[in-house]
Coordinates of C-alpha atoms and ligand atoms in Angstrom, one line a residue:
M424 CA -225.3 -94.2 87.6
P425 CA -227.7 -96.5 89.5
R426 CA -230.4 -94.5 91.2
S427 CA -230.1 -96.7 94.3
T428 CA -226.9 -94.9 95.0
L429 CA -228.8 -91.7 95.6
A430 CA -230.3 -93.2 98.7
R431 CA -226.8 -93.1 100.2
A432 CA -226.6 -89.3 99.9
R433 CA -225.9 -87.9 103.4
R434 CA -225.4 -84.3 102.7
L435 CA -228.0 -82.6 100.5
V436 CA -228.2 -79.2 99.1
V437 CA -231.8 -78.5 98.1
K438 CA -232.4 -75.5 95.8
V439 CA -235.9 -74.1 95.6
G440 CA -236.6 -71.7 92.7
T441 CA -238.9 -68.7 92.6
G442 CA -241.2 -70.6 90.3
T443 CA -241.8 -73.2 93.0
L444 CA -242.5 -70.6 95.7
T445 CA -244.8 -68.4 93.7
D446 CA -248.1 -68.9 92.1
A447 CA -249.1 -68.1 88.5
A448 CA -249.8 -64.5 89.5
G449 CA -246.3 -64.2 91.0
R450 CA -247.6 -64.2 94.6
F451 CA -245.8 -66.2 97.3
D452 CA -247.2 -69.7 97.5
R453 CA -247.4 -70.4 101.2
E454 CA -249.1 -73.8 100.7
N455 CA -246.3 -75.1 98.6
C456 CA -243.7 -73.7 101.0
A457 CA -245.4 -75.4 103.9
R458 CA -245.6 -78.7 102.1
L459 CA -242.0 -78.6 101.0
A460 CA -240.9 -77.7 104.6
G461 CA -242.6 -80.8 105.9
E462 CA -240.7 -82.9 103.4
L463 CA -237.4 -81.2 104.0
A464 CA -237.9 -81.6 107.8
A465 CA -238.4 -85.3 107.4
L466 CA -235.3 -85.6 105.3
A467 CA -233.2 -83.5 107.8
G468 CA -233.7 -86.3 110.4
R469 CA -231.2 -88.7 108.9
R470 CA -229.5 -86.5 106.5
R471 CA -227.9 -83.0 106.6
V472 CA -229.9 -80.6 104.5
V473 CA -228.9 -77.2 103.3
L474 CA -231.6 -75.2 101.6
V475 CA -230.8 -72.6 98.9
S476 CA -234.0 -70.6 98.5
S477 CA -234.9 -67.9 96.0
G478 CA -238.0 -65.9 96.3
A479 CA -236.7 -62.7 98.1
V480 CA -237.2 -60.6 95.0
A481 CA -240.7 -61.9 94.3
L482 CA -241.7 -61.4 98.0
G483 CA -240.3 -58.0 98.1
A484 CA -242.0 -56.9 94.9
E485 CA -245.3 -58.2 96.3
R486 CA -244.8 -56.1 99.5
L487 CA -243.8 -53.0 97.5
G488 CA -246.8 -53.5 95.2
L489 CA -244.7 -53.7 92.1
A490 CA -246.2 -55.5 89.2
R491 CA -244.1 -58.2 87.5
P492 CA -242.1 -56.6 84.8
R493 CA -243.3 -57.2 81.2
G494 CA -240.8 -57.1 78.4
R495 CA -238.0 -55.0 80.0
P496 CA -236.8 -56.6 83.3
W497 CA -236.3 -54.6 86.4
D498 CA -233.0 -52.8 86.8
I499 CA -230.5 -54.1 89.3
A500 CA -231.2 -51.5 92.0
T501 CA -234.9 -52.3 91.9
K502 CA -234.2 -56.0 92.3
Q503 CA -231.8 -55.3 95.1
A504 CA -234.4 -53.2 96.9
C505 CA -237.0 -55.9 96.4
A506 CA -234.6 -58.6 97.7
A507 CA -233.8 -56.5 100.8
V508 CA -237.6 -56.1 101.5
G509 CA -238.4 -59.7 100.7
Q510 CA -235.5 -61.5 102.4
P511 CA -236.9 -61.3 106.0
H512 CA -240.3 -62.4 104.8
L513 CA -238.7 -65.3 103.0
M514 CA -236.9 -66.3 106.2
N515 CA -240.1 -65.9 108.2
A516 CA -241.9 -68.2 105.8
W517 CA -239.3 -70.9 106.0
G518 CA -238.8 -70.4 109.7
E519 CA -242.5 -70.8 110.4
A520 CA -243.0 -73.7 108.0
L521 CA -240.0 -75.6 109.2
G522 CA -240.6 -74.6 112.8
R523 CA -243.9 -76.5 112.7
H524 CA -241.8 -79.6 112.2
G525 CA -239.4 -78.8 115.0
R526 CA -236.6 -77.4 112.8
T527 CA -234.8 -74.2 113.4
V528 CA -233.6 -72.2 110.4
A529 CA -230.5 -70.0 110.0
Q530 CA -230.1 -67.3 107.4
V531 CA -226.9 -67.5 105.4
L532 CA -226.3 -64.7 102.8
L533 CA -223.3 -65.1 100.5
T534 CA -221.8 -63.7 97.3
A535 CA -219.4 -65.3 94.9
E536 CA -216.7 -63.0 96.1
D537 CA -217.1 -64.3 99.7
L538 CA -216.6 -67.9 98.6
A539 CA -213.7 -67.1 96.2
S540 CA -211.7 -65.9 99.2
R541 CA -210.2 -69.0 100.8
R542 CA -210.4 -67.4 104.2
R543 CA -214.1 -66.5 104.0
F544 CA -214.9 -69.8 102.4
L545 CA -213.4 -71.6 105.4
N546 CA -215.3 -69.3 107.7
A547 CA -218.5 -70.1 105.9
R548 CA -217.7 -73.8 106.0
R549 CA -217.2 -73.7 109.8
T550 CA -220.5 -71.9 110.3
F551 CA -222.3 -74.5 108.1
Q552 CA -220.7 -77.3 110.0
Q553 CA -221.8 -75.9 113.3
L554 CA -225.4 -75.4 112.1
L555 CA -225.7 -78.8 110.6
E556 CA -224.3 -80.5 113.7
R557 CA -227.0 -78.8 115.7
G558 CA -229.8 -79.9 113.4
V559 CA -230.4 -76.4 112.1
V560 CA -231.5 -76.0 108.4
P561 CA -229.4 -73.3 106.8
V562 CA -231.4 -71.2 104.3
V563 CA -229.0 -69.7 101.8
N564 CA -229.5 -66.9 99.4
E565 CA -227.3 -64.4 97.6
N566 CA -226.6 -61.3 99.5
D567 CA -228.2 -59.1 96.8
T568 CA -227.6 -55.8 98.6
V569 CA -223.9 -55.9 97.9
A570 CA -223.9 -58.3 95.0
V571 CA -223.4 -56.1 92.0
E572 CA -222.3 -57.5 88.7
E573 CA -218.6 -58.4 89.2
I574 CA -219.0 -60.0 92.6
K575 CA -222.4 -61.7 92.3
V576 CA -223.2 -65.3 91.6
G577 CA -226.2 -64.2 89.6
D578 CA -228.5 -67.1 90.0
N579 CA -229.2 -69.5 92.7
D580 CA -228.5 -72.6 90.6
T581 CA -224.8 -71.6 90.5
L582 CA -225.0 -70.5 94.2
A583 CA -226.3 -74.0 95.1
A584 CA -223.2 -75.5 93.3
L585 CA -220.9 -73.2 95.3
V586 CA -222.6 -74.1 98.5
A587 CA -222.3 -77.8 97.7
G588 CA -218.6 -77.4 97.5
C589 CA -218.5 -75.5 100.8
V590 CA -220.5 -78.1 102.8
E591 CA -219.1 -81.1 100.9
A592 CA -222.5 -82.2 99.8
D593 CA -223.0 -85.5 97.8
L594 CA -226.2 -84.5 96.1
V595 CA -227.7 -81.3 94.9
A596 CA -231.5 -81.4 94.2
M597 CA -232.9 -78.5 92.2
L598 CA -236.6 -78.1 92.6
T599 CA -238.1 -76.3 89.7
D600 CA -241.4 -75.8 87.8
V601 CA -240.8 -78.6 85.3
D602 CA -240.3 -82.3 85.9
G603 CA -236.7 -82.3 84.7
L604 CA -234.7 -81.8 81.5
Y605 CA -236.6 -82.5 78.3
D606 CA -234.9 -83.4 75.0
R607 CA -236.7 -80.5 73.3
P608 CA -238.8 -77.6 74.8
P609 CA -241.4 -79.1 77.2
G610 CA -244.7 -78.9 75.5
A611 CA -243.3 -79.3 72.0
P612 CA -244.7 -82.4 70.3
G613 CA -242.8 -85.6 71.2
A614 CA -240.7 -83.9 74.0
Q615 CA -239.3 -86.7 76.3
L616 CA -238.0 -86.3 79.8
V617 CA -234.3 -87.3 80.0
H618 CA -233.9 -89.5 83.0
E619 CA -230.2 -89.8 83.2
V620 CA -227.3 -87.7 82.0
A621 CA -224.0 -89.5 82.2
R622 CA -222.1 -86.5 80.9
V623 CA -223.1 -82.9 80.0
T624 CA -222.2 -82.8 76.3
A625 CA -222.8 -80.0 73.9
E626 CA -226.0 -81.8 72.9
V627 CA -227.3 -81.8 76.5
E628 CA -226.5 -78.1 76.7
R629 CA -228.5 -77.5 73.5
M630 CA -231.5 -79.3 75.1
A631 CA -231.3 -76.9 78.0
G632 CA -231.8 -73.9 75.6
G633 CA -231.7 -70.3 76.7
A634 CA -232.5 -68.2 79.8
G635 CA -235.3 -68.5 82.2
S636 CA -239.0 -67.8 82.1
E637 CA -240.7 -64.8 83.7
R638 CA -240.6 -66.3 87.1
S639 CA -237.2 -68.1 87.1
T640 CA -233.8 -66.4 86.8
G641 CA -231.7 -68.9 85.1
G642 CA -234.0 -71.4 83.3
M643 CA -232.7 -74.8 82.3
A644 CA -229.4 -73.5 81.0
T645 CA -227.9 -72.4 84.4
K646 CA -229.1 -75.6 85.9
V647 CA -227.3 -77.8 83.4
K648 CA -224.2 -75.6 83.7
A649 CA -224.3 -76.0 87.5
A650 CA -224.8 -79.7 87.1
R651 CA -221.8 -79.9 84.9
R652 CA -219.6 -78.1 87.5
L653 CA -221.0 -80.3 90.2
A654 CA -220.2 -83.4 88.2
A655 CA -216.6 -82.3 87.9
Q656 CA -216.5 -81.9 91.7
G657 CA -217.8 -85.5 92.1
V658 CA -221.3 -84.4 93.1
A659 CA -224.6 -85.8 91.6
T660 CA -227.3 -83.3 90.7
V661 CA -231.0 -84.0 90.2
L662 CA -233.6 -81.8 88.6
L663 CA -237.1 -82.4 90.0
S664 CA -240.5 -80.9 90.1
G665 CA -241.0 -78.7 93.1
R666 CA -244.8 -79.2 92.9
R667 CA -245.0 -83.0 93.0
P668 CA -245.7 -84.1 96.6
G669 CA -243.1 -86.5 98.0
A670 CA -240.8 -86.0 95.0
L671 CA -237.6 -85.8 97.0
H672 CA -238.5 -88.7 99.3
D673 CA -239.5 -90.9 96.3
L674 CA -236.3 -90.0 94.4
L675 CA -234.1 -91.0 97.4
S676 CA -236.1 -94.3 97.6
G677 CA -235.1 -95.1 94.0
A678 CA -238.1 -93.8 92.0
R679 CA -237.4 -92.9 88.4
L680 CA -238.2 -89.2 88.7
G681 CA -236.6 -86.1 87.3
T682 CA -233.3 -85.9 85.6
V683 CA -230.2 -87.3 87.4
F684 CA -226.7 -86.0 86.4
A685 CA -224.0 -88.4 87.4
P686 CA -220.7 -87.2 88.9
S687 CA -217.8 -87.5 86.5
A688 CA -215.0 -87.6 89.0
E689 CA -214.2 -88.7 92.6
R690 CA -215.6 -86.4 95.2
L691 CA -213.2 -83.5 95.6
S692 CA -212.7 -82.2 99.1
G693 CA -210.8 -79.6 101.0
R694 CA -208.6 -77.3 99.0
E695 CA -209.3 -79.0 95.7
G696 CA -213.0 -78.6 96.2
W697 CA -212.6 -74.9 96.9
L698 CA -210.3 -74.5 93.9
S699 CA -212.8 -76.3 91.6
A700 CA -216.0 -74.8 93.0
A701 CA -215.4 -71.4 94.3
A702 CA -212.0 -69.9 93.6
R703 CA -211.7 -67.4 90.8
G704 CA -208.4 -67.1 88.9
R705 CA -206.7 -63.7 89.3
G706 CA -205.2 -64.3 85.9
T707 CA -204.5 -66.9 83.3
I708 CA -201.4 -68.8 82.5
L709 CA -201.4 -69.6 78.8
V710 CA -199.8 -73.0 77.9
D711 CA -199.2 -75.0 74.8
A712 CA -201.1 -78.1 73.7
G713 CA -198.3 -80.4 75.0
A714 CA -198.5 -78.9 78.5
R715 CA -202.3 -79.3 78.4
R716 CA -201.9 -83.0 77.6
A717 CA -199.3 -83.5 80.3
I718 CA -201.6 -81.8 82.9
A719 CA -205.0 -83.0 81.7
E720 CA -204.1 -86.6 80.7
Q721 CA -201.0 -87.5 82.5
G722 CA -201.6 -85.8 85.8
R723 CA -198.3 -83.8 85.7
S724 CA -197.4 -80.4 87.1
L725 CA -197.1 -77.2 84.9
L726 CA -193.4 -76.6 84.1
P727 CA -192.0 -73.3 82.6
S728 CA -191.3 -75.0 79.2
G729 CA -195.0 -75.4 78.5
V730 CA -195.9 -71.8 79.4
R731 CA -196.6 -69.4 76.5
G732 CA -197.4 -66.3 78.7
A733 CA -199.6 -65.0 81.5
E734 CA -202.5 -62.6 81.6
G735 CA -203.5 -60.5 84.6
S736 CA -201.6 -59.9 87.8
F737 CA -201.3 -62.5 90.4
G738 CA -199.0 -63.2 93.2
V739 CA -197.4 -66.4 94.6
G740 CA -200.2 -68.6 96.0
D741 CA -203.1 -66.9 94.2
P742 CA -205.6 -68.9 92.2
V743 CA -205.0 -68.8 88.5
E744 CA -206.7 -70.3 85.5
I745 CA -204.6 -72.5 83.1
A746 CA -205.6 -72.4 79.4
V747 CA -204.6 -73.0 75.9
D748 CA -207.5 -70.7 74.8
P749 CA -207.9 -68.0 77.4
A750 CA -211.6 -68.1 76.9
R751 CA -211.8 -71.7 78.0
P752 CA -209.5 -72.6 80.9
F753 CA -209.1 -76.3 81.5
A754 CA -207.5 -76.2 84.9
R755 CA -207.2 -73.9 88.0
G756 CA -204.3 -73.9 90.4
L757 CA -202.3 -71.9 92.9
A758 CA -199.5 -70.0 91.2
G759 CA -196.0 -71.0 92.2
Y760 CA -194.6 -67.7 90.8
A761 CA -196.0 -64.2 90.4
A762 CA -197.4 -63.1 87.0
D763 CA -194.4 -61.1 85.9
D764 CA -192.1 -63.9 86.8
V765 CA -194.3 -66.4 84.9
R766 CA -194.0 -64.2 81.8
R767 CA -190.2 -64.1 82.1
L768 CA -190.1 -67.9 82.5
A769 CA -192.3 -68.7 79.5
G770 CA -190.7 -71.4 77.4
K771 CA -187.6 -71.8 79.6
K772 CA -186.3 -75.0 81.1
S773 CA -186.7 -75.5 84.9
S774 CA -182.9 -75.5 85.1
Q775 CA -182.9 -71.9 83.8
I776 CA -185.3 -70.5 86.5
E777 CA -182.5 -69.3 88.8
A778 CA -180.5 -67.7 86.0
T779 CA -183.6 -65.9 84.7
L780 CA -185.1 -64.6 87.9
G781 CA -182.1 -64.6 90.2
F782 CA -184.0 -66.9 92.6
R783 CA -185.9 -70.2 92.4
Y784 CA -188.8 -71.3 94.6
A785 CA -189.5 -74.6 92.8
D786 CA -189.3 -76.3 89.4
E787 CA -193.0 -76.0 88.8
I788 CA -195.0 -73.0 87.8
V789 CA -198.1 -74.8 89.3
H790 CA -197.6 -77.9 91.3
R791 CA -199.9 -80.9 90.6
N792 CA -201.0 -80.9 94.3
D793 CA -202.2 -77.4 93.9
L794 CA -204.2 -78.0 90.7
V795 CA -207.6 -79.2 89.7
L796 CA -209.0 -80.0 86.2
L797 CA -212.0 -78.0 85.1
D798 CA -214.7 -79.5 82.8
E799 CA -214.4 -78.3 79.2
P800 CA -216.8 -80.1 77.0
G801 CA -216.1 -80.0 73.3
Y802 CA -212.3 -79.1 73.6
K803 CA -210.4 -80.2 70.4
D804 CA -206.7 -80.7 70.8
P805 CA -205.2 -79.0 67.7
E806 CA -202.5 -81.6 67.4
E807 CA -204.7 -84.7 67.7
Ligands
LIG1771 N1 -231.6 -64.2 95.0 C1 -232.8 -64.1 94.2 C2 -234.1 -64.1 95.1 O1 -234.0 -64.5 96.2 C3 -233.0 -65.3 93.3 C4 -232.0 -65.6 92.3 C5 -232.4 -66.9 91.5 O2 -233.5 -67.3 91.6 O3 -231.6 -67.5 90.9 O4 -235.1 -63.8 94.6

C-alpha cells in the first residue's frame, strides 16, 4: 500500500496508550500530553479526529497513592476504582491541553456490550457524528466501572478498532512506546522495524509476541490483532511512536515511519461494518467445508444443506457466527431462523423447510446480504 494514500485519510482514530502518557516512574506525563494535544488539534482542522485514550487507571493509582504492582497485577476491582478516580483527571488533562488549541473535548465511555447492540451502536454513531460535525474531539475510553469480564473490551487497542467501525474511520493510528512492529523483540540483536504489513499472517503474529509491558495493557499482540480486524473492515492501521515529535503529521505527509498495516478489503460501512466490527454472535451455526467454500469463495448465502448444527440460542435476526471449527468462525451474519429451527433444518434441502418446520421464511439460513466474512489466517480446508 503506497504511503501517499495515508494522506487522503479523512477520519482518524488516534489511540494513545498508557506508556505514552506516563513517565518511567508511572506518573502522568503532562508534557507529552500537551505536545500530542497540539499535534492532534492541528490534524483536527482538516480531518475528523477521534481520540481513544488510556491512562485512567495510571492516573487514578497516582491519586490514590498506589504503587505500581510488581509481579502480581492488581485485581479487577482495584483497577476499576483507579479508573473511576483517574478518568475525570484524564479528561481534564486532555480538555486543558486541547483547549489551549481551541478544541473542545467530549467524554465517551463505552463497553463491548454497548457496541454489540445494534441500537446502542447506532446511538453512539449519531453522537460521534454530531460531535465531529461541531469540531469537538471525542475522547473515548472503556467504561471500566461496569466493564467486568464478559462485557468488556479489555484493552484500548481493540476498543480503537470498534470505535473505527462506529465512526467509519479510514485510518487508525496507535501511538505507543515503541517505533512500530519489530521482526524480533526490539532491543534483540539485529531487530528490524517492519515498515509495511500487507497481510497479518501467522508469522506477523509471532513477531508481535505475548502480552504487554508493565505500563501497557495489551502489548504488541493486541495491536496486531486489532490491525488484522481493521484490515478486514477495509481500514488501514499504523503503529507509531507516541514520543517522536511530529510523528503523525510526518506520517500523513508520506514519511516512512512506524508500521503500516494495509487494508485487505473494501471499506465496510453501515450494517456490514457493525457486523464485522462490533456485533457478537449469540451462537454459532456449524457448516461443512463445502458451505464454507460457497460462502467464503463464491459469495453465496448459507443454505440448510450445508448446515451441520447450531450452538447456543439465538432468535431470527440475531447475529450469529458461522464456522466449520466452532473455535474459529469465518463469517458472521444475521440468523434467518432461530437456533432450534436451524438444528432441525441441518442437512435438509431448501425445498424441505416447510415440511420440516411447518412454515418457511426464506430459502436461506443466512442471506448473503446479511453476512460478512471474518479474517481467519491459517485456515486449512480439509478437502483441499
Ligand atoms: N481503560 C484503561 C485506562 O484508561 C486502559 C486500557 C488499555 O490501556 O488498553 O487506563
